[in-house]
Short mmCIF file of C-alpha atoms in Angstrom, two decimals:
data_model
loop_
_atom_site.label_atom_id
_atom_site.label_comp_id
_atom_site.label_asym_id
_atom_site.label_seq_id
_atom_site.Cartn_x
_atom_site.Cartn_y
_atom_site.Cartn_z
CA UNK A 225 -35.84 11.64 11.68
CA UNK A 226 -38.98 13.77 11.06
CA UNK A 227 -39.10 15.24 14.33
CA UNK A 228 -35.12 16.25 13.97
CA UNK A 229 -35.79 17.95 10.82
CA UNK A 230 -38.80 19.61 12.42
CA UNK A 231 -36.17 20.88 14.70
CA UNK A 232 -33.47 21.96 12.42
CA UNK A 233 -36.14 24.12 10.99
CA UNK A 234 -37.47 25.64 14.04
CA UNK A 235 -33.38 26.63 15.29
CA UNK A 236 -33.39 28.58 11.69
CA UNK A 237 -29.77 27.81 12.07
CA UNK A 238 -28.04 27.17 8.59
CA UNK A 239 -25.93 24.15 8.73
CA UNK A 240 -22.17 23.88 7.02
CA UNK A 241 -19.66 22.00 5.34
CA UNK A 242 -20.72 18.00 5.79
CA UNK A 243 -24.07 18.87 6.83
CA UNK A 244 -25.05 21.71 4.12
CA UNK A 245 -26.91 19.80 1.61
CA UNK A 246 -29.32 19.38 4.69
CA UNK A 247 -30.60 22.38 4.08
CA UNK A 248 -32.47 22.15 1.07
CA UNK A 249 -32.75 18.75 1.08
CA UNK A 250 -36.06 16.96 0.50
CA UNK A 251 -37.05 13.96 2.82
CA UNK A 252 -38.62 11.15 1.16
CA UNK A 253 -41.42 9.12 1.96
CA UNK A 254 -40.82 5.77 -0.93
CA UNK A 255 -39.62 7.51 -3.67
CA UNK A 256 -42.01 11.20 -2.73
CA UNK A 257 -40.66 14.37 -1.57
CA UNK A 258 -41.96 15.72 1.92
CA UNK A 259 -40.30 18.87 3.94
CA UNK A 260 -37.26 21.24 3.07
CA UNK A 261 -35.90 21.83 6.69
CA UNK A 262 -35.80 25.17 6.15
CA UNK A 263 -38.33 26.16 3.40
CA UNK A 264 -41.50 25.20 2.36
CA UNK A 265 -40.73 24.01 -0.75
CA UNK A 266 -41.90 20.03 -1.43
CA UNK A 267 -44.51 19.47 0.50
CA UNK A 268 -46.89 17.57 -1.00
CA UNK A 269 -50.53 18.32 -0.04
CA UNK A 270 -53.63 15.70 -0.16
CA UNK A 271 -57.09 16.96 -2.15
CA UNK A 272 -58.00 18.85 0.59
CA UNK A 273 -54.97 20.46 1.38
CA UNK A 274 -53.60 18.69 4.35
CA UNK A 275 -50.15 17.68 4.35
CA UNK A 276 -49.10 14.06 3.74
CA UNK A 277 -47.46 12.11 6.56
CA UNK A 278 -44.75 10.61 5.80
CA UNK A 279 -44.35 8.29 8.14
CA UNK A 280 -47.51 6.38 7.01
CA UNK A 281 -45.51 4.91 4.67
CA UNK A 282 -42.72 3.62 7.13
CA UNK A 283 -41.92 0.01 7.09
CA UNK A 284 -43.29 -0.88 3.77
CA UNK A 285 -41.31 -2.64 1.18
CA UNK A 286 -40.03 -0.05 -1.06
CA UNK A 287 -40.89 0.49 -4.72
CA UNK A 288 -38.45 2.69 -6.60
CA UNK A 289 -34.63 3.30 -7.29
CA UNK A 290 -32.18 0.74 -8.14
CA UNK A 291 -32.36 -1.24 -4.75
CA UNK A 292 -36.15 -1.43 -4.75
CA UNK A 293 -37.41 -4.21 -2.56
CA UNK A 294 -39.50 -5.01 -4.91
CA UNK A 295 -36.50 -5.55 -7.53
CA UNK A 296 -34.53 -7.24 -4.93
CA UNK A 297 -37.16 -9.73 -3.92
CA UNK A 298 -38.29 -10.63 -7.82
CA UNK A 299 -33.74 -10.92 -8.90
CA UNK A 300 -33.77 -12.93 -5.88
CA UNK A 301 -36.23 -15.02 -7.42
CA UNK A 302 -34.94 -14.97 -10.63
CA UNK A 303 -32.00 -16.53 -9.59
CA UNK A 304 -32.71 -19.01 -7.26
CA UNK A 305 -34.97 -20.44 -10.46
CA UNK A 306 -31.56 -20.77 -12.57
CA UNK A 307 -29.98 -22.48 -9.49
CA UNK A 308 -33.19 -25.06 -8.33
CA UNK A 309 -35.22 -25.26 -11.14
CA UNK A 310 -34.52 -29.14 -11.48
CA UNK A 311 -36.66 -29.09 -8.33
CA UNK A 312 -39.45 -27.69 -9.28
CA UNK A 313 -42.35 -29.64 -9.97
CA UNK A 314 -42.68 -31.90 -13.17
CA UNK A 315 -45.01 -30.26 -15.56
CA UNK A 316 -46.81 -33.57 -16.06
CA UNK A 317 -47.53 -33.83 -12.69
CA UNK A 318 -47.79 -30.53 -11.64
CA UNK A 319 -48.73 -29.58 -8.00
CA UNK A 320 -48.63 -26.16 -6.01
CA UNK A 321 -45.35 -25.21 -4.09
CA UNK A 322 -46.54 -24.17 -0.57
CA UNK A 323 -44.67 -21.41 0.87
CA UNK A 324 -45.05 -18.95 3.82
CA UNK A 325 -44.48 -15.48 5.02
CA UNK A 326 -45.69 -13.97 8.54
CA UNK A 327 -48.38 -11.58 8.54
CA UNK A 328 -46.95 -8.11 7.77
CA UNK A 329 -47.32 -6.50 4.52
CA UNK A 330 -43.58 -5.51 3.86
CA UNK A 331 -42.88 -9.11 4.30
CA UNK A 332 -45.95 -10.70 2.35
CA UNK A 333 -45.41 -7.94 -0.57
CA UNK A 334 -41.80 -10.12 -0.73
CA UNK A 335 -42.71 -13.31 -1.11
CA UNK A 336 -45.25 -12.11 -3.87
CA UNK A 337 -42.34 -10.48 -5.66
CA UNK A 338 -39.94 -13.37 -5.23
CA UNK A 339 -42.98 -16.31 -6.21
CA UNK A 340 -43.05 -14.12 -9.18
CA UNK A 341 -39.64 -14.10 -10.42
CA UNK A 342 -39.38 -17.88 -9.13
CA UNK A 343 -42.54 -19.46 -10.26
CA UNK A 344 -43.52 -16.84 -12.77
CA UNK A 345 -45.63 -14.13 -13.47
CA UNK A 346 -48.78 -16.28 -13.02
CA UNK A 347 -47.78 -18.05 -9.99
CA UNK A 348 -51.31 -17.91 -8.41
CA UNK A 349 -54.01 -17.95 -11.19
CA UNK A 350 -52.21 -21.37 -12.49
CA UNK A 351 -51.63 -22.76 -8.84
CA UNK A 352 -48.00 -23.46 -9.11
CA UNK A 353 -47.12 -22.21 -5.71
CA UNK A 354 -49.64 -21.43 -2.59
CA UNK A 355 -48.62 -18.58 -0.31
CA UNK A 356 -49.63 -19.20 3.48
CA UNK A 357 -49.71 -16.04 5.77
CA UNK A 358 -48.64 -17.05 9.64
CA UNK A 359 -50.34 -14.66 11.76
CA UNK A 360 -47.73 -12.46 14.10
CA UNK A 361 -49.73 -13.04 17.65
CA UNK A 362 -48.87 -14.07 20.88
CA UNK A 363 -51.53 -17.03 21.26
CA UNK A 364 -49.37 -19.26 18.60
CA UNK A 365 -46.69 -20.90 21.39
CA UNK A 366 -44.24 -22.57 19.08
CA UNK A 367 -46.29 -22.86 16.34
CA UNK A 368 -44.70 -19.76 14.49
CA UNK A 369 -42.47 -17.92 12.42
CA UNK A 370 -41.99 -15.28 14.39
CA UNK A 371 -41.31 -16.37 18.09
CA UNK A 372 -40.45 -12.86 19.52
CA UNK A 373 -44.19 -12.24 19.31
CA UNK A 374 -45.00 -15.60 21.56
CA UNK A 375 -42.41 -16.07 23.66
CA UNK A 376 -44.10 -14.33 26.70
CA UNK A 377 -40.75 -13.56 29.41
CA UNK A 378 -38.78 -12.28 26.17
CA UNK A 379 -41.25 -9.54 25.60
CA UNK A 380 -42.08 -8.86 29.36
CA UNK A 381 -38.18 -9.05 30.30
CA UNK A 382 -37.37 -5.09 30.27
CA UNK A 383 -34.21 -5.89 31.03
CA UNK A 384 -32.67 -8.81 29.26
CA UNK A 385 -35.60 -9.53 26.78
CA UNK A 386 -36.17 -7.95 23.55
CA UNK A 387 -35.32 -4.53 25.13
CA UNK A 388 -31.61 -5.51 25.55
CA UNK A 389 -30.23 -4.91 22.36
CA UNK A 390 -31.78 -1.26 22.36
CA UNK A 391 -30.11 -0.70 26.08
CA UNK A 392 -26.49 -2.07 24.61
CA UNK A 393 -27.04 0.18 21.11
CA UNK A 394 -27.42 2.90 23.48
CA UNK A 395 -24.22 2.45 25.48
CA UNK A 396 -22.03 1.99 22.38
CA UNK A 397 -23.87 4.77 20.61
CA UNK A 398 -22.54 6.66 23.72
CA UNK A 399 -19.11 5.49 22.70
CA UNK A 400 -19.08 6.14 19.47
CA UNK A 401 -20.83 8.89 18.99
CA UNK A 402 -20.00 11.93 20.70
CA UNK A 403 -16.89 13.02 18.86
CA UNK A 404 -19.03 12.78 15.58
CA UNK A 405 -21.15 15.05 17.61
CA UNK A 406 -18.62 17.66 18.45
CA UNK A 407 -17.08 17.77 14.60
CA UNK A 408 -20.80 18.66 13.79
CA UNK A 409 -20.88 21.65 16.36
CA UNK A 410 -17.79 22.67 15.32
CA UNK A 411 -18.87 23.25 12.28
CA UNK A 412 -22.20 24.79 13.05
CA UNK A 413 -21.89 26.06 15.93
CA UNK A 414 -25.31 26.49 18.02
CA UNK A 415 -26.88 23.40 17.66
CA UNK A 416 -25.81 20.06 18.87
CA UNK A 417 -26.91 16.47 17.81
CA UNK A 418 -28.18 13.90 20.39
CA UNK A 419 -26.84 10.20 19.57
CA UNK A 420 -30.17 8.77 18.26
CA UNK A 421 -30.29 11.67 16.04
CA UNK A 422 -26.48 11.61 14.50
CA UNK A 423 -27.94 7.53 14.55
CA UNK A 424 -30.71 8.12 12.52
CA UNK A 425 -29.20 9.94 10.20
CA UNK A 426 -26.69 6.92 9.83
CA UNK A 427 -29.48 4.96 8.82
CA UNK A 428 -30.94 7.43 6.08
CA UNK A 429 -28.14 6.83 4.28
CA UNK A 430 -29.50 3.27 3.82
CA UNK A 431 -32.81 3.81 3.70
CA UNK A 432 -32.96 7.02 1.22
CA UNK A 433 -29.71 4.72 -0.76
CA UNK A 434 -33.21 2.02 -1.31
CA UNK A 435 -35.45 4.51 -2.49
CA UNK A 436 -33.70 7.33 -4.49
CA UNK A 437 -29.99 5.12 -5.46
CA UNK A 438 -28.20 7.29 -3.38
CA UNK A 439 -28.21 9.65 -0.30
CA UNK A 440 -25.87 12.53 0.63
CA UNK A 441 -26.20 11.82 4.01
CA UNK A 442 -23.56 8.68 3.07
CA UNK A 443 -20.86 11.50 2.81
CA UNK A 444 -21.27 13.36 6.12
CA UNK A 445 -19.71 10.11 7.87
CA UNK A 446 -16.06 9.12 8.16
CA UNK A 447 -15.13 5.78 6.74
CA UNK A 448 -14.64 5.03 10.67
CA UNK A 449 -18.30 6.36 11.49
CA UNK A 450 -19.62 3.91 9.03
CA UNK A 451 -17.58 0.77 10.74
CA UNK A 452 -19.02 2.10 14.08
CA UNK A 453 -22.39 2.07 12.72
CA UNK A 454 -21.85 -1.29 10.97
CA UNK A 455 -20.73 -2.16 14.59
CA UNK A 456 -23.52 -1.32 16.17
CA UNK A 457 -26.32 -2.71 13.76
CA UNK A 458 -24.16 -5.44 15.26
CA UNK A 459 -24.45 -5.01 18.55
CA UNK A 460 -28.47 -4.86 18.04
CA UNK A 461 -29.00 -8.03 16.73
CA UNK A 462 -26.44 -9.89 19.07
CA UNK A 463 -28.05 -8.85 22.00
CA UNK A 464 -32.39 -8.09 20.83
CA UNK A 465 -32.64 -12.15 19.81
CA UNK A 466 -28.97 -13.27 18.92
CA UNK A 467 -25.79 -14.65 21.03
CA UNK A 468 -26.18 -12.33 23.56
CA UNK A 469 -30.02 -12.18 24.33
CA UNK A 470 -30.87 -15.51 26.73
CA UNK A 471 -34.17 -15.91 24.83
CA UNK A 472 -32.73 -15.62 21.19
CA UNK A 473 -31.25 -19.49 20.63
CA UNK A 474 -34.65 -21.33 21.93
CA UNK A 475 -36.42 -18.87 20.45
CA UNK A 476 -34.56 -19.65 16.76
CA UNK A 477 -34.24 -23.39 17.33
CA UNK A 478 -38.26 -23.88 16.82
CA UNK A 479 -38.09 -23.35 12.73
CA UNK A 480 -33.89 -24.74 12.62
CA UNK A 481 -35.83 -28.35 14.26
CA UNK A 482 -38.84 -27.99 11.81
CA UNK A 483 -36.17 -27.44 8.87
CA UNK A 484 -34.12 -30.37 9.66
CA UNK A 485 -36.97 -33.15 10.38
CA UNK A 486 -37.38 -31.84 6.80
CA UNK A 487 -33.90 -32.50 5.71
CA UNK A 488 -34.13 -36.07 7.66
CA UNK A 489 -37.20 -36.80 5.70
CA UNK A 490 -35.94 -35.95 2.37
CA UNK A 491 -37.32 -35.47 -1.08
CA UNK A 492 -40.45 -37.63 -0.02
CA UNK A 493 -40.86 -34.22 2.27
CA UNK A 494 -40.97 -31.99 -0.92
CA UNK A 495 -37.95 -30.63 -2.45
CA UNK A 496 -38.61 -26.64 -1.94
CA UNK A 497 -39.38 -24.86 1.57
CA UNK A 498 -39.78 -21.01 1.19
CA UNK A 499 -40.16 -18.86 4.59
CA UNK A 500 -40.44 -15.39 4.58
CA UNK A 501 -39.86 -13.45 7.84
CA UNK A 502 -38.30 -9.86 9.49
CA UNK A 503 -34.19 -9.62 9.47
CA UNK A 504 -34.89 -10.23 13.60
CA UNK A 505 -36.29 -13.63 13.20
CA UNK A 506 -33.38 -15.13 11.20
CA UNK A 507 -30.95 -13.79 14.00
CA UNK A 508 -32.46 -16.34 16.65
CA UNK A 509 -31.91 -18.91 14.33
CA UNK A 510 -28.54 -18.39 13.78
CA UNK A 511 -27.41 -18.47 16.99
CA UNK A 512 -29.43 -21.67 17.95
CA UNK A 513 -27.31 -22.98 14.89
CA UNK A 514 -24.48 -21.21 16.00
CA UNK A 515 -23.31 -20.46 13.03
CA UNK A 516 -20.90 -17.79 14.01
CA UNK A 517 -19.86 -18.46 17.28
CA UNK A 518 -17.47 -16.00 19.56
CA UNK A 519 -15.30 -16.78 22.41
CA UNK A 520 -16.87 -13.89 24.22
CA UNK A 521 -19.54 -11.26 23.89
CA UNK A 522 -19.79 -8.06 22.16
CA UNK A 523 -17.88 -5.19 23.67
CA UNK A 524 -20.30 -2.08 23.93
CA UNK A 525 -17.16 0.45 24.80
CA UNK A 526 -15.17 -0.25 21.69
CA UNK A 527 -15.52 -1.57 18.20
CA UNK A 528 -14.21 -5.42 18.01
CA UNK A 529 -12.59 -5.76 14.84
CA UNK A 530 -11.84 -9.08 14.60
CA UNK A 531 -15.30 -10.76 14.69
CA UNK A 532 -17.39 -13.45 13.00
CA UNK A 533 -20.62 -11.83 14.13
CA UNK A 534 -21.06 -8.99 11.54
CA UNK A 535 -24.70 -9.21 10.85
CA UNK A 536 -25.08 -6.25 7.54
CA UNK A 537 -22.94 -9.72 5.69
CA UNK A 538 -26.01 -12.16 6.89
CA UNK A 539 -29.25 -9.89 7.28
CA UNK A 540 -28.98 -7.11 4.87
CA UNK A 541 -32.05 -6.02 2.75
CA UNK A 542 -33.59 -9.03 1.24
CA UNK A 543 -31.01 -11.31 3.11
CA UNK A 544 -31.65 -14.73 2.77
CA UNK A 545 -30.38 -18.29 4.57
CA UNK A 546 -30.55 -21.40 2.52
CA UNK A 547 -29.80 -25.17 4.18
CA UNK A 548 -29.10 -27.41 0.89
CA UNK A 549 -29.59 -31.35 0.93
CA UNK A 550 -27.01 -32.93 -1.29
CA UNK A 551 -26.52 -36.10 -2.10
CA UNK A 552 -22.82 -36.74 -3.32
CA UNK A 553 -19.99 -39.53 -3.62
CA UNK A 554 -18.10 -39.58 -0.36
CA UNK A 555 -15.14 -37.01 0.26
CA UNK A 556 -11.49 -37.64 0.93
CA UNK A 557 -12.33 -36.16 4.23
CA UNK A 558 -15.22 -38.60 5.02
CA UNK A 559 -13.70 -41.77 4.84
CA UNK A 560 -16.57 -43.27 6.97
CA UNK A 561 -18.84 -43.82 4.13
CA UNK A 562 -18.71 -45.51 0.75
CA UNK A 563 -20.92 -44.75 -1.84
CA UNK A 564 -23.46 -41.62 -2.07
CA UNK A 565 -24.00 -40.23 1.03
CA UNK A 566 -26.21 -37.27 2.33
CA UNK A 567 -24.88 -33.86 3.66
CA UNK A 568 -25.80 -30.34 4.56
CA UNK A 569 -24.82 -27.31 2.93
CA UNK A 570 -25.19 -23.71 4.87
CA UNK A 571 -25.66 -21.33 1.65
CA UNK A 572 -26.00 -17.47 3.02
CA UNK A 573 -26.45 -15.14 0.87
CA UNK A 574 -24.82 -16.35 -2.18
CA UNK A 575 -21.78 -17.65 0.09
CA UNK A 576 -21.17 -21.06 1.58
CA UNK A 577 -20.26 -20.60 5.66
CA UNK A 578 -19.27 -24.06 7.21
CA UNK A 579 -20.67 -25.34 10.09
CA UNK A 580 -18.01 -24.71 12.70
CA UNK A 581 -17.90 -28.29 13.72
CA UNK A 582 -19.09 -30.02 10.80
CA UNK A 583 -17.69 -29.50 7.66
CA UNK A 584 -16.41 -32.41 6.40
CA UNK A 585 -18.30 -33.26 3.33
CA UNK A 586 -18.07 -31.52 -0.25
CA UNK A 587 -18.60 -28.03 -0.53
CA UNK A 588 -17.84 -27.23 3.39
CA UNK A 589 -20.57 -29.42 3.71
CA UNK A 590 -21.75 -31.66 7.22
CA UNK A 591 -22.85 -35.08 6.81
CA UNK A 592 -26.81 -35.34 7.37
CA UNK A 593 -26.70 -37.63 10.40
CA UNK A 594 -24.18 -35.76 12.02
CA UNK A 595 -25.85 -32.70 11.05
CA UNK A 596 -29.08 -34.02 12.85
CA UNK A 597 -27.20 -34.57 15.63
CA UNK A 598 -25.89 -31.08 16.08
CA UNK A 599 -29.56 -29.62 16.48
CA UNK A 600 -30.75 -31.82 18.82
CA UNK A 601 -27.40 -31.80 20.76
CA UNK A 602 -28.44 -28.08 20.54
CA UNK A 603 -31.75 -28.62 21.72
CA UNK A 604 -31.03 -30.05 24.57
CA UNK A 605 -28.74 -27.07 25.40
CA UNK A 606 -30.80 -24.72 25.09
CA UNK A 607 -33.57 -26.21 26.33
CA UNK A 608 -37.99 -26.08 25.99
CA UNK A 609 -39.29 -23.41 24.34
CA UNK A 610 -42.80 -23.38 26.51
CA UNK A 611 -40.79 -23.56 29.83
CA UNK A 612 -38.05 -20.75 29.36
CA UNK A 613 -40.18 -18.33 27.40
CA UNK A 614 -43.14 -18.75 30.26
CA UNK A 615 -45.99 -20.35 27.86
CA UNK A 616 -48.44 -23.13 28.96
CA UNK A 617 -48.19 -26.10 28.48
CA UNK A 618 -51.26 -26.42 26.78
CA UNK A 619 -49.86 -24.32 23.80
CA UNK A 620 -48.36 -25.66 20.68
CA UNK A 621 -44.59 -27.17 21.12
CA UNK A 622 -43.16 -27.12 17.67
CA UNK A 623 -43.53 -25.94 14.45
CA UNK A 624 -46.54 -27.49 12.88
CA UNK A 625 -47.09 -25.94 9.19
CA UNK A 626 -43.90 -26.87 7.58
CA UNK A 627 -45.23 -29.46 5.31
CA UNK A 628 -45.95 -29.76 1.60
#
């Protein structure tokens, strides 16, 4: 985005209608003002006089404005207290919640927030909960929360590996883009948008929404832009470490196992299990759940309406998937059982999604055992982590930290 402001400024063209506010419009670096496009106003200088870059800020968790990650992660907190506080620790026996986050500082700076609104303000200097960083390197194997960094053929497969989803966001870009391109030249005519740069400025609409509450660049889309671009965040996801990516199910089944041996084991296992991690490691484990499952692939020529796969309802900012253990009487469905029985409960985002072949308990919910069944029916169709993703033999197999 900086280098296509860079550019607008150089062209000293003066864009119109949709695009005017572009003009004298200040990018944003968390909450700061950087570079006019075509002025010098805004730019903030350091003590000696060299401009700040911007993009050193990139890809932290932002601070201000009504949608502050910071905000989000602490509500997110705050609520999920209300909901599980009978879970939390007795106070006469009190003992530290262990929780984890992988080693980025967007990510950690989260689970700081959300301990805080969740355990309280002095979460760490009274020991109520521990936070446990999981290092993002390759030398882990399985042992992981984030398994595109260790599974060796996904990141060395240019073709269908991580790369993937980029190559099939580039040929639906290429679909969906160029007539947004042409109403732009149209109405400035001399300068014409490439697709990641009429993309990008999709996704400042989002981003600068975080920081300042709002963005003008929301209103220089169509209504049918924005379902394209919804589309295509989409189309990313499915095919980087989803569905569509060979490596994204085994890669996502390592921490779905590790959660339900901990659902098999029970309270005795603890009763809360916090993991924090990037939007791109929950994707693999929804498709080795296969939570939203599609009789075929994602077009990249056209838009499919109909679709269960629409990722900005699953993995928006501070998206979060919850697996619930319940214990209830049994349901008119389940007429196996008499008595209290176990179950299963998918909770995404607020929202309870059924398992698509297991819902037969209260709530949408899947009876435990059959649940167990499902993921290691799944395991066995997918298959070993170690052999498809190239790693010795010699390296960790499973999920080891997952323990209270």
């Amino acid at each position: 985005m900086l280098a296509l402001l860079q550019r607008i400024k150089d062209s000293n063209i003066t864009l119109k209608e949709q695009l005017d506010f572009v003009n004298d419009w200040p990018y944003f670096s968390l909450g700061q003002s950087a570079v006019y496009p075509n002025t010098n106003q805004g730019i903030h200088l350091t003590q000696d006089s060299s401009p700040l870059d911007p993009s050193a800020e990139h890809d932290q968790l932002t601070t201000t404005g009504p949608y502050a990650g910071t905000l989000s992660a602490f509500a997110a907190g705050t609520r999920l207290r209300s909901r599980y506080r009978n879970l939390l620790p007795s106070s006469s026996l009190p003992r530290p919640v262990h929780f984890w986050a992988s080693d980025s500082n967007r990510v950690i700076e989260t689970a700081r927030y959300f301990a805080t609104g969740f355990f309280g303000l002095d979460w760490d200097s009274r020991q109520a909960a521990k936070l446990h960083i999981i290092p993002e390197t390759p030398d882990l194997g399985a042992d992981t929360l984030t398994p595109g960094d260790t599974c060796l053929k996904y990141r060395e497969d240019l073709l269908t590996g991580h790369d993937y989803g980029l190559i099939q966001l580039s040929n639906f870009r290429s679909a969906y883009l160029p007539p947004v391109s042409a109403r732009f030249e149209k109405q400035t005519p001399g300068i014409k948008f490439t697709d990641g740069e009429l993309y990008s400025m999709q996704e400042m609409c989002g981003f600068e929404t975080l920081v300042r509450g709002s963005s003008p660049w929301c209103n220089a889309f169509t209504h049918d832009d924005w379902l394209n671009f919804e589309y295509a965040r989409d189309i990313i996801h499915y095919y980087r470490a989803g569905p569509g990516n060979k490596y994204g199910a085994v890669m996502g089944w390592l921490w779905l196992n590790a959660t339900a041996n901990l659902l098999a084991e029970g309270p005795d296992a603890g009763r809360l299990f916090f993991s924090f991690v990037h939007d791109g490691d929950i994707v693999p484990m929804l498709a080795a759940l296969d939570l939203f499952p599609s009789t075929t692939d994602l077009p990249v020529t056209h838009r499919l309406k109909n679709r269960a796969w629409k990722m900005s309802q699953v993995v928006p900012m501070n998206g979060r998937v919850i697996f619930e253990r319940l214990t209830c009487e049994a349901s008119a469905k389940d007429s196996a059982s008499e008595g209290p029985r176990d179950y299963v409960r998918i909770n995404v985002n607020d929202g309870i999604v059924a398992l698509p072949t297991c819902s037969s308990g209260p709530g949408s919910s899947c009876p435990l055992e059959d649940f167990l069944s499902m993921v290691q029916r799944r395991g066995r169709e997918i298959g070993d982590f170690r052999e498809i993703c190239g790693v010795g033999e010699d390296s960790p197999g499973r999920i080891t930290f997952l323990h209270q």
